[in-house]
Every structure is written in structure tokens, then in C-alpha cells.
XYZ file of C-alpha atoms in Angstrom:
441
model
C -10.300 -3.327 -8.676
C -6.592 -3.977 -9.923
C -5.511 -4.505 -6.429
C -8.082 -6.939 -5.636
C -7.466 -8.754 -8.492
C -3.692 -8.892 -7.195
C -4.908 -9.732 -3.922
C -6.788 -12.669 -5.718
C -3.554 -13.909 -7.296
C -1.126 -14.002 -4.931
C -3.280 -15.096 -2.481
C -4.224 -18.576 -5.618
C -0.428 -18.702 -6.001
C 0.715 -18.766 -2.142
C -1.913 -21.689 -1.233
C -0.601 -23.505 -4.852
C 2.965 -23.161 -3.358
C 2.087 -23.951 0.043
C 0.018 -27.347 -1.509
C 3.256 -27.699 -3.559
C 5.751 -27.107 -0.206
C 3.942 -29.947 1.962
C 3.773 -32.408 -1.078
C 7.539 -32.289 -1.970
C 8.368 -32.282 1.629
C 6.130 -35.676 2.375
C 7.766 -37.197 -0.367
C 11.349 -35.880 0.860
C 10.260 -37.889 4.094
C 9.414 -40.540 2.381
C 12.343 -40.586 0.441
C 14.621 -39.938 3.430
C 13.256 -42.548 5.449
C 13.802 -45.234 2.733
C 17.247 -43.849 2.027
C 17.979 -43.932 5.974
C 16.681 -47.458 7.440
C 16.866 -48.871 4.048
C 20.640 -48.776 4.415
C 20.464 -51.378 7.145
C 18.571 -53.861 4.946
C 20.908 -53.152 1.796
C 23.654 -54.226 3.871
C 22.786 -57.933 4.480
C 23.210 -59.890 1.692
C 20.528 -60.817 -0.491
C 18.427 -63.577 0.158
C 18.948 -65.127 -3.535
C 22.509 -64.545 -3.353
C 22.770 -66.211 0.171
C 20.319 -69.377 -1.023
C 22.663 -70.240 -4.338
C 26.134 -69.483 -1.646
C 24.733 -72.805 0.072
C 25.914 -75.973 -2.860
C 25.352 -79.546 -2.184
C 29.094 -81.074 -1.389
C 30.032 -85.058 -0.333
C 29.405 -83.406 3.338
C 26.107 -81.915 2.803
C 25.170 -78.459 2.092
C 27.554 -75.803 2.164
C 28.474 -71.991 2.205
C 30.354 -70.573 -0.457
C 34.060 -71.202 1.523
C 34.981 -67.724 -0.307
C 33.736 -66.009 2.990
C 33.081 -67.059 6.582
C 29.295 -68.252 7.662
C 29.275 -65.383 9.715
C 30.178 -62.821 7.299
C 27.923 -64.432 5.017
C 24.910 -64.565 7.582
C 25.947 -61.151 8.710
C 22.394 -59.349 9.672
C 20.762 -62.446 10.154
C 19.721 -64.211 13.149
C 19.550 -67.332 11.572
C 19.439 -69.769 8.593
C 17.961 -72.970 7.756
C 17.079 -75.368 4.505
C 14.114 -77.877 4.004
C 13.894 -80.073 1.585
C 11.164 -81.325 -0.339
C 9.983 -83.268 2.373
C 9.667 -80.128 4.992
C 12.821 -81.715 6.808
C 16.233 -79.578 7.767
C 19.191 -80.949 6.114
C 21.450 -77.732 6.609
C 20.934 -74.905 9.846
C 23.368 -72.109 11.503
C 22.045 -70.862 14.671
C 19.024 -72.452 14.276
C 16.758 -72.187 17.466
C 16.312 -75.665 19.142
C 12.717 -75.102 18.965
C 12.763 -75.049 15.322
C 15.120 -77.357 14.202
C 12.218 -79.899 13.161
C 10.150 -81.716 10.735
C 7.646 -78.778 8.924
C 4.328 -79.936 7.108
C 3.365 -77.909 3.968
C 0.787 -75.812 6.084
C 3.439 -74.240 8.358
C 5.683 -73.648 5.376
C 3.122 -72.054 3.605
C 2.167 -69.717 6.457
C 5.572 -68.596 7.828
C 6.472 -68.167 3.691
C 4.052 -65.254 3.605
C 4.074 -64.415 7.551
C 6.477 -65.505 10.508
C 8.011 -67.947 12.262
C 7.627 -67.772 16.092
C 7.514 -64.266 15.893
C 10.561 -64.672 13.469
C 10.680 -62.844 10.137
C 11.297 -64.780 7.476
C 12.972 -64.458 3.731
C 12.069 -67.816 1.878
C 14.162 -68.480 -1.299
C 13.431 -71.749 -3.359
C 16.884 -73.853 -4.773
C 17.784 -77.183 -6.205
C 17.941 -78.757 -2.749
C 14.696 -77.205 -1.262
C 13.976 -74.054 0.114
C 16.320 -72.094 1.798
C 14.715 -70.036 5.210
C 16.848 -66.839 6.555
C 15.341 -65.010 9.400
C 16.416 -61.513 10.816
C 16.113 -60.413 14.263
C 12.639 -60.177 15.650
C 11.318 -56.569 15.593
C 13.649 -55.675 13.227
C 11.073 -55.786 9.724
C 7.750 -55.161 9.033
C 6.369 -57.793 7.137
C 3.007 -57.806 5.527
C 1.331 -59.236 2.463
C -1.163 -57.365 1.215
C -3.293 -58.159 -2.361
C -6.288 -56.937 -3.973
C -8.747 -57.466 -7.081
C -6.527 -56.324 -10.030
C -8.670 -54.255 -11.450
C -9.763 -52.462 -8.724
C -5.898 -51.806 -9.141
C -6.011 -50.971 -13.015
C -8.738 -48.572 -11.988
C -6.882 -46.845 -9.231
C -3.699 -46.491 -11.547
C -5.378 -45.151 -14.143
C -7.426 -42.332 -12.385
C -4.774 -41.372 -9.800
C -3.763 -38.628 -11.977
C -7.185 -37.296 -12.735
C -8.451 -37.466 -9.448
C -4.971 -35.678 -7.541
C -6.375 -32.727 -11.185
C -9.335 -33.216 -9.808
C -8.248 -32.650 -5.967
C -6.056 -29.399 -6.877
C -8.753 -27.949 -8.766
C -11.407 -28.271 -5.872
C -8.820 -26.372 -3.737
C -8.025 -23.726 -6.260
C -11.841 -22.893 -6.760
C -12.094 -22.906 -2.973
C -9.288 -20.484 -2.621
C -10.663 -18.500 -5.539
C -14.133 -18.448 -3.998
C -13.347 -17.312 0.100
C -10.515 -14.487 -2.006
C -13.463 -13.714 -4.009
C -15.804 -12.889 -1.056
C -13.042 -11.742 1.045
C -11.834 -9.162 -1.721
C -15.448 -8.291 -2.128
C -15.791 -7.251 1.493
C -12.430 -5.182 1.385
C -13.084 -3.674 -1.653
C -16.320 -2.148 -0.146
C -14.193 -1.085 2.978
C -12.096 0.845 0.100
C -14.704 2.252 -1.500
C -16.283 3.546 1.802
C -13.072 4.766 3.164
C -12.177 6.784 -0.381
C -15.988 8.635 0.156
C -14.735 9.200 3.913
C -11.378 10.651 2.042
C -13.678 13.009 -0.160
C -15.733 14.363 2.802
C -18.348 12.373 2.960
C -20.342 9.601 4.944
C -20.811 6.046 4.812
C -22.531 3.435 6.811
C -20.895 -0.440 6.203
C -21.969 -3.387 6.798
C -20.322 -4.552 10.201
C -20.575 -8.915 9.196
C -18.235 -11.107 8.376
C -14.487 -11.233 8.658
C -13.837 -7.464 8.184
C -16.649 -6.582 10.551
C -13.911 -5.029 13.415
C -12.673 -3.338 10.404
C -15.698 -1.925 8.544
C -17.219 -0.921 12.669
C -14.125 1.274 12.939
C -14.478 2.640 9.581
C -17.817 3.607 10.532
C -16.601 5.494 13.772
C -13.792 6.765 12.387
C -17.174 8.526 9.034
C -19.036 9.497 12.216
C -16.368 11.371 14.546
C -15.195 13.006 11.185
C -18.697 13.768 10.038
C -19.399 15.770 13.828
C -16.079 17.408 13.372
C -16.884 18.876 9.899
C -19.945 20.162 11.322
C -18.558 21.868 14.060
C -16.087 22.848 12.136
C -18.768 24.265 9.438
C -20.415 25.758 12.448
C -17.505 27.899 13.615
C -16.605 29.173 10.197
C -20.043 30.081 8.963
C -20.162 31.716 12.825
C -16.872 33.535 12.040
C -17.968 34.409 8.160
C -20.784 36.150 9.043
C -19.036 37.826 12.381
C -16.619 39.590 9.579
C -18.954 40.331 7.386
C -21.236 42.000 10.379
C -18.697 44.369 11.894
C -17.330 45.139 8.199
C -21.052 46.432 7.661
C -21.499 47.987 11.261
C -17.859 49.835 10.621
C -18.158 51.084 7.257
C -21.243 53.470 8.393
C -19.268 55.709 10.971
C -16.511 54.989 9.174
C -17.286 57.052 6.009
C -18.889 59.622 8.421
C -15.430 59.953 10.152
C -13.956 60.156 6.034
C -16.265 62.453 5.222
C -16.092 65.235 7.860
C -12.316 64.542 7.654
C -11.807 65.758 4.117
C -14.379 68.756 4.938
C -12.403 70.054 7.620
C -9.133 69.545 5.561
C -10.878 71.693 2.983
C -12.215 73.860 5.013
C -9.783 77.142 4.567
C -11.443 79.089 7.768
C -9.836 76.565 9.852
C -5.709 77.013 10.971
C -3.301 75.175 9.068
C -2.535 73.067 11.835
C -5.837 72.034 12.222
C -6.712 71.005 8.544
C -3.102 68.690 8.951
C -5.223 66.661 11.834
C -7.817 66.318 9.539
C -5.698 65.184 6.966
C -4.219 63.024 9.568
C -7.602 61.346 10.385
C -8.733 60.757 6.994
C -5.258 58.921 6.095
C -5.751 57.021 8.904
C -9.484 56.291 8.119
C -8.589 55.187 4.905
C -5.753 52.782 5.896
C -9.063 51.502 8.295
C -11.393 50.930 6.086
C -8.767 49.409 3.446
C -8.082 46.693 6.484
C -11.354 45.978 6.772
C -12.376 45.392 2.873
C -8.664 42.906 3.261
C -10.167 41.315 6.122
C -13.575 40.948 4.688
C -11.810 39.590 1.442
C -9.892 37.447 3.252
C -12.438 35.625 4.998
C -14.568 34.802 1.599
C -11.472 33.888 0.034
C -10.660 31.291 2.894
C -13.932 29.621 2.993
C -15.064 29.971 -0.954
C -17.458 32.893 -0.276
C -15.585 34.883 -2.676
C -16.753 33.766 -6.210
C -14.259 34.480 -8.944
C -15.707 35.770 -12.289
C -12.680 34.668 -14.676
C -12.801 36.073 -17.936
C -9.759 36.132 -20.721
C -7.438 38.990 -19.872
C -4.800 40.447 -21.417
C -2.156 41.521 -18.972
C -0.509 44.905 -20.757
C -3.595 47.054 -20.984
C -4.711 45.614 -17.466
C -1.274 46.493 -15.569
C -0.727 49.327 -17.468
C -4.408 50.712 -16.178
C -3.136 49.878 -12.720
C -0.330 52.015 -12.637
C -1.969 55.012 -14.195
C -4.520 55.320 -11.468
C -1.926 54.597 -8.930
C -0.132 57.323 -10.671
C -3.118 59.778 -10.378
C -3.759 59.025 -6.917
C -2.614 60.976 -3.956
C -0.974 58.217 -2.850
C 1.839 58.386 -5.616
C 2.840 62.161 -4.349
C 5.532 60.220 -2.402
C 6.447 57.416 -5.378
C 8.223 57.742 -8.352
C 6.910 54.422 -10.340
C 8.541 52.516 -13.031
C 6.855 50.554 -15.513
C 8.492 47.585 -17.945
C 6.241 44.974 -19.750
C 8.170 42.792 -22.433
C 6.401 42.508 -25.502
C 5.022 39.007 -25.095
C 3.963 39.445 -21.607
C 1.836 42.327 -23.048
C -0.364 40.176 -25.406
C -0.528 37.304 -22.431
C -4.279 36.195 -21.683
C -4.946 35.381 -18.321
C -8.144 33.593 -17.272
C -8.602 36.064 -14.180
C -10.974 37.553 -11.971
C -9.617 40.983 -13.325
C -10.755 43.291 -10.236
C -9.486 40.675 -7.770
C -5.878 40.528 -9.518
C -6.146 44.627 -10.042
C -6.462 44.385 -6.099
C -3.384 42.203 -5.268
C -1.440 44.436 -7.888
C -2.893 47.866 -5.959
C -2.185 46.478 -2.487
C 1.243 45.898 -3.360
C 1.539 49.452 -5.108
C -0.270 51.434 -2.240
C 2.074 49.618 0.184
C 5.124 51.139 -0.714
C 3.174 54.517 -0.594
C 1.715 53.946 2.731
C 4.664 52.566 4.858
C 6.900 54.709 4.352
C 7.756 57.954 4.786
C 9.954 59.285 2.430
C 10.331 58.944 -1.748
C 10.281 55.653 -2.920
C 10.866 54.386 -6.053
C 8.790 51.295 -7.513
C 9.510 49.148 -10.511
C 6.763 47.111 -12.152
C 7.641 44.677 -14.400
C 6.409 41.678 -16.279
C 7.728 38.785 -18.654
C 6.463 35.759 -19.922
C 8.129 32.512 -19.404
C 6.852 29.929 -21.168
C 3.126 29.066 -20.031
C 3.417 31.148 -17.344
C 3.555 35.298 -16.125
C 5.742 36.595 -13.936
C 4.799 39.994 -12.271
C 7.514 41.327 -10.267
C 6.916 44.683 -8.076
C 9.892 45.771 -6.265
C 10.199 48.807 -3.939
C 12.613 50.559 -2.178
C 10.686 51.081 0.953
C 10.709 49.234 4.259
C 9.220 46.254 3.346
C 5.222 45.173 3.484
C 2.772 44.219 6.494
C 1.421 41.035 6.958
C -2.218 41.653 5.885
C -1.166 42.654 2.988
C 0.998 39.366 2.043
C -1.936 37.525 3.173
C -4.127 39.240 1.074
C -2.375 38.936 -2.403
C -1.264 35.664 -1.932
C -4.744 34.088 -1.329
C -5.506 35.998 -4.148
C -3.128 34.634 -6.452
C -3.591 31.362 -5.066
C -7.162 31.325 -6.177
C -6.175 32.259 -9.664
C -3.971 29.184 -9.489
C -0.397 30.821 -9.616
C 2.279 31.471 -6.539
C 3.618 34.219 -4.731
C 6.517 35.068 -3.617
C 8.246 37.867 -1.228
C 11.684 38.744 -0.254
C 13.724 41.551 0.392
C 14.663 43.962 -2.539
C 18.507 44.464 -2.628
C 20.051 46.643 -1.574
C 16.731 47.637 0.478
C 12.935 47.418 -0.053
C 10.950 44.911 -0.857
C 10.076 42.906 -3.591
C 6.965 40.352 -4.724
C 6.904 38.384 -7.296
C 3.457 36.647 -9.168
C 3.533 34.189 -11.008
C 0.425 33.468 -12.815
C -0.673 30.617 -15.652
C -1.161 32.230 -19.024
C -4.383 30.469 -21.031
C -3.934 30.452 -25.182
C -5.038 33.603 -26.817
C -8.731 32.855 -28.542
C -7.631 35.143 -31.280
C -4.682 33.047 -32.322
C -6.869 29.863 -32.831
């Protein structure tokens, strides 16, 4: 909701600061073009100034003799005055067509207006009124008036109303962010249940219809994929878990008259070695076949784990003993160091799971190789964690069995890791998370 809420924001802000943007840059127009073509008009001299430059003399009327009439009419196209009578007693340039008698009527209109399409600057003076006109098409000129307090009224609520104005568009913005954050956020929401595994059906209107119809699509396509992908592992589950059961029958048969005929003293030596052959390899069978079995629940959650509190020392130290009394250890000479606080750790395990990741990794240096080998166990406590560290001199472990023990310790939430044992051998190393002993609370 935080990022709609953003969303919401920025998207109040940018249309504020857009509103803002066009406002300043009308007025900079405005501003510019006064600045620009004013400059022309600032450069004539004023019509006041010009009117009191013209003084009554024994001649007539006058300019100023400080400057030239034509630097003093400079920007004009002409200039006349009237007297009281309408009549032109002083003119420069004048237009023949104008140089006349004018009643009060015409003097009021081209005061306010033109004059032949001229337009004029009227000022009043001792001697009359004084008439300057500037090239035609040059101004603009335009009287405009109104009831003054229609005025008043428009002065006074120009400021509320432009409040008034921005708050109608900031409440429209508001409201189409609103809906439009209201249509994304259900987008989100939909595609965090897609992101979790399951299915959703949204609404395909509005804006974000293209978007929510290819949400959809993408549910569907993902929700037929996890099917056939449920499909093939439930298929392959229970394809294990057949030929584990169809193998294990002739399997012990083949065990069992194997260790008969190895005991059987009637029979020549060589003979009984065959059959201790066969029942080695029988056993190194059927332990592939409980890994593979174990495997597969592991890898799809078949396997539940039964955690309970358990304290490493007595558990490790139990593992090692039966290794130690099996027949397996006729060929290992095993080694066995637990520091004092790693004895008293308490793991939340699935004990006969982690006894089976320890026992894998102990039977495989038996197993695979040949000769003597000589395997340390070890563990120490670092902190909130165990380290179990089983190192070998042998020629190294087989696949399976990595696989095995690491999905293993991955389930109990801990790592593993393998790499060679110098100067030779092997070595793994599990690290597991160690809970808080409920006897120390």
C-alpha cells in the first residue's frame, strides 16, 4: 500500500509542477513580449513630454529648439495642435487631408479611437490639445470599460477562485490516481498469489485491462505447468517407491541364501568367498535403493521429518560404536573427537535421518576402498551453530552418497560441504543450527 501511496504523491506533485511550469512560462511570455515590442514604444518620446516641448512664441507655436523637430517627432508619423475652437494653429507632416477645421464630435471620437485609420495620442495644454499620431498598423488601440463593481468583484475573488481552480484539479488528480492505484494494486496483489503458487482470475476493464488479461494468461499457463509438473513427479514418486518394493523381495532372498552359503562349511573355500562376494554386493544394492527411495521423498516433501531436541555427543558417539561393531569397520581404524560444548549441543533433528547422513559417510570410506583406512570424526561448536567434520583417507565418496547427506542436511536447515582430505581422502563437513538447551532455561 506504501507504494501506491507514493504513486499517489508523485503523481499530485508532477501535475502541481506541471500546472506550475505552464503558468510561469505564460507569464514569461507575457513578460517577454512586453519587454520586446515595448522597447519600440519606450523609445519615442512621451506624448506629455512632446505636448509641453511645443510653447507659444511671437511666431506661433514652437518645439523646444534644444533638439530638431525630427528628433523630437522621432517614431511619429505626424503631429498637429487644435485649439479651443477645433482649428490647427501648429502641424509637422500633417496629411493634407487633415489639416482642417475639427468639430467636437470628431475630436471626441479619434481621442478615444483613430483618425483615418491613424492612431492617435491626444495630450491637452495651455494652447489646446496637442494630436501625435504613429504609423498606421503600428499600435493596437482599444478602449475598453466596465461597471466598477463588477470590477471590485472580480479583484476581490480572483484569488479565491484561481484556490478554488487548483483545488478542483488536485482532487481530480487525486481521484483518477486513486482509481488508477486501486486497479494496480489489485494487479499486485494477484501477481504476489501467482508468486506463491497460486491462481487468480482479474478483472480485464479499464486502463490496466491489457495488463490484468496477461496476468491472467501468464496464472493459467503457470497453473497447467504446475500440474503437469505435479503429474510427472507424483508419476516418478510412486515409480521409486514401486521398484524399491518389487526389489527388496528377491533382493533379501539373494541376501539371505548368500550368507547361508558363506556359512555353509561343506562348501570349498572358494566358493563361500563368491557368496561373500554376492552378499557385499547385495548389500551395497539394497543400500542404493533405500538412498534412492530417500532421495525421492526428500525432493518432493514425502519424507516427513520427526524433529525432536537432540543432543549431539551421545548421538555421534552411538554412531560410531555400531559402525565400530559392524563388519564394515574390519578395514577402518576410526577416530573419534567431540569438544566439550559440542557434546551438550541440542539439535532440533530428525535423529535417524541425521544418524543416516553420518553412517553413509562412515560406511563410505569402508566400502570404496580397498585397503585400511583411517577415519576421524570430529565435532565443535561455533557459536549457534555445529560443525561435524568426517575426514577419511580413502579415495574419495560417490555421488549418491553426496546427494544423499546433503538433502539431508539441507532439510534439517544446515549446509554441507565436501572436498578433498589432504594429503589424500576425503573429507565432509556439516554444519548444523544448534536450538537452546530446555534444561538451561
Amino acid at each position: 500500500m506504501k507504494t501506491f501511496t507514493r504513486m499517489i504523491g508523485r503523481y499530485v506533485l508532477a501535475t502541481a509542477a506541471v500546472v506550475l511550469l505552464v503558468v510561469g512560462l505564460l507569464l514569461g511570455t507575457v513578460v517577454y513580449l512586453g519587454l520586446h515590442y515595448g522597447a519600440a514604444t519606450d523609445s519615442r518620446v512621451r506624448i506629455g513630454t512632446l505636448a509641453e516641448a511645443l510653447t507659444p512664441t511671437a511666431d506661433g507655436l514652437q518645439l523646444d529648439p534644444a533638439r530638431t523637430p525630427a528628433d523630437w517627432l522621432q517614431g511619429y508619423a505626424w503631429a498637429m495642435a487644435l485649439d479651443d475652437d477645433g482649428s490647427v494653429i501648429w502641424q509637422h507632416d500633417l496629411p493634407q487631408n487633415l489639416n482642417k477645421h475639427y468639430t467636437a464630435s470628431e475630436i471626441a471620437s479619434f481621442s478615444r479611437w483613430y483618425l483615418d485609420d491613424w492612431p492617435v495620442f491626444c495630450w491637452t495644454a495651455d494652447y489646446g490639445l496637442f494630436v501625435a499620431a504613429v504609423p498606421r498598423g503600428s499600435v493596437w488601440k482599444y478602449n475598453i470599460c466596465n461597471n466598477e463593481q463588477l470590477m471590485s468583484a472580480m479583484e476581490a475573488g480572483m484569488l479565491p477562485a484561481l484556490a478554488l481552480l487548483l483545488g478542483v484539479a488536485a482532487a481530480c488528480c487525486l481521484l483518477f490516481s486513486w482509481r488508477g492505484a486501486r486497479r494496480l494494486q489489485t494487479i499486485a496483489a494477484g501477481l504476489a498469489t501467482v508468486a506463491d503458487g497460486g491462481t487468480i482470475r482479474l478483472p480485464t476493464d479499464g486502463f490496466a485491462g491489457e495488463l490484468a488479461d496477461t496476468v491472467n494468461r501468464t496464472s493459467e499457463q503457470l497453473r497447467r505447468r504446475n500440474e503437469i509438473i505435479a503429474r510427472r513427479d507424483d508419476a516418478r514418486t510412486s515409480w521409486i517407491a514401486g521398484v524399491s518394493h518389487d526389489v527388496r523381495t528377491p533382493l533379501a532372498l539373494i541376501l539371505g541364501w548368500a550368507e547361508q552359503l558363506e556359512q555353509d562349511t561343506a562348501l570349498p573355500a572358494a566358493a563361500r568367498q563368491k557368496a561373500c562376494g554376492i552378499r557385499t554386493q547385495s548389500e551395497k544394492l539394497r543400500a542404493l535403493i533405500e538412498d534412492l527411495n530417500l532421495t525421492s521423498k526428500l525432493q518432493y516433501g514425502a519424507q516427513p521429518l520427526r524433529c525432536r531436541p537432540t543432543q549431539a555427543g551421545p548421538l555421534l558417539r552411538r554412531l560410531a560404536a555400531e559402525f565400530c561393531d559392524s563388519p564394515l569397520a574390519a578395514r577402518c581404524t576410526v577416530a573419534l573427537e567431540i569438544a566439550p560444548d559440542a557434546d551438550k549441543a541440542i539439535l532440533d533433528a530428525d535423529a535417524a535421518l541425521l544418524a543416516r547422513a553420518v553412517e553413509n559417510l562412515l560406511h563410505n570410506a569402508a566400502r570404496h576402498n580397498p585397503g585400511p583406512v583411517q577415519v576421524q570424526l570430529s565435532a565443535v561448536r561455533t557459536g549457534k551453530t555445529l560443525r561435524i567434520t568426517i575426514a577419511d583417507d580413502g579415495a574419495g565418496y560417490p555421488p549418491a552418497v553426496l546427494h544423499v547427506v546433503e538433502q539431508i542436511i539441507h532439510a534439517h536447515g544446515g549446509t554441507a560441504a565436501f572436498a578433498r582430505n589432504a594429503p589424500r581422502g576425503a573429507k565432509a563437513v556439516l554444519v548444523l543450527p544448534v536450538t537452546e538447551d530446555p534444561a538451561a532455561r
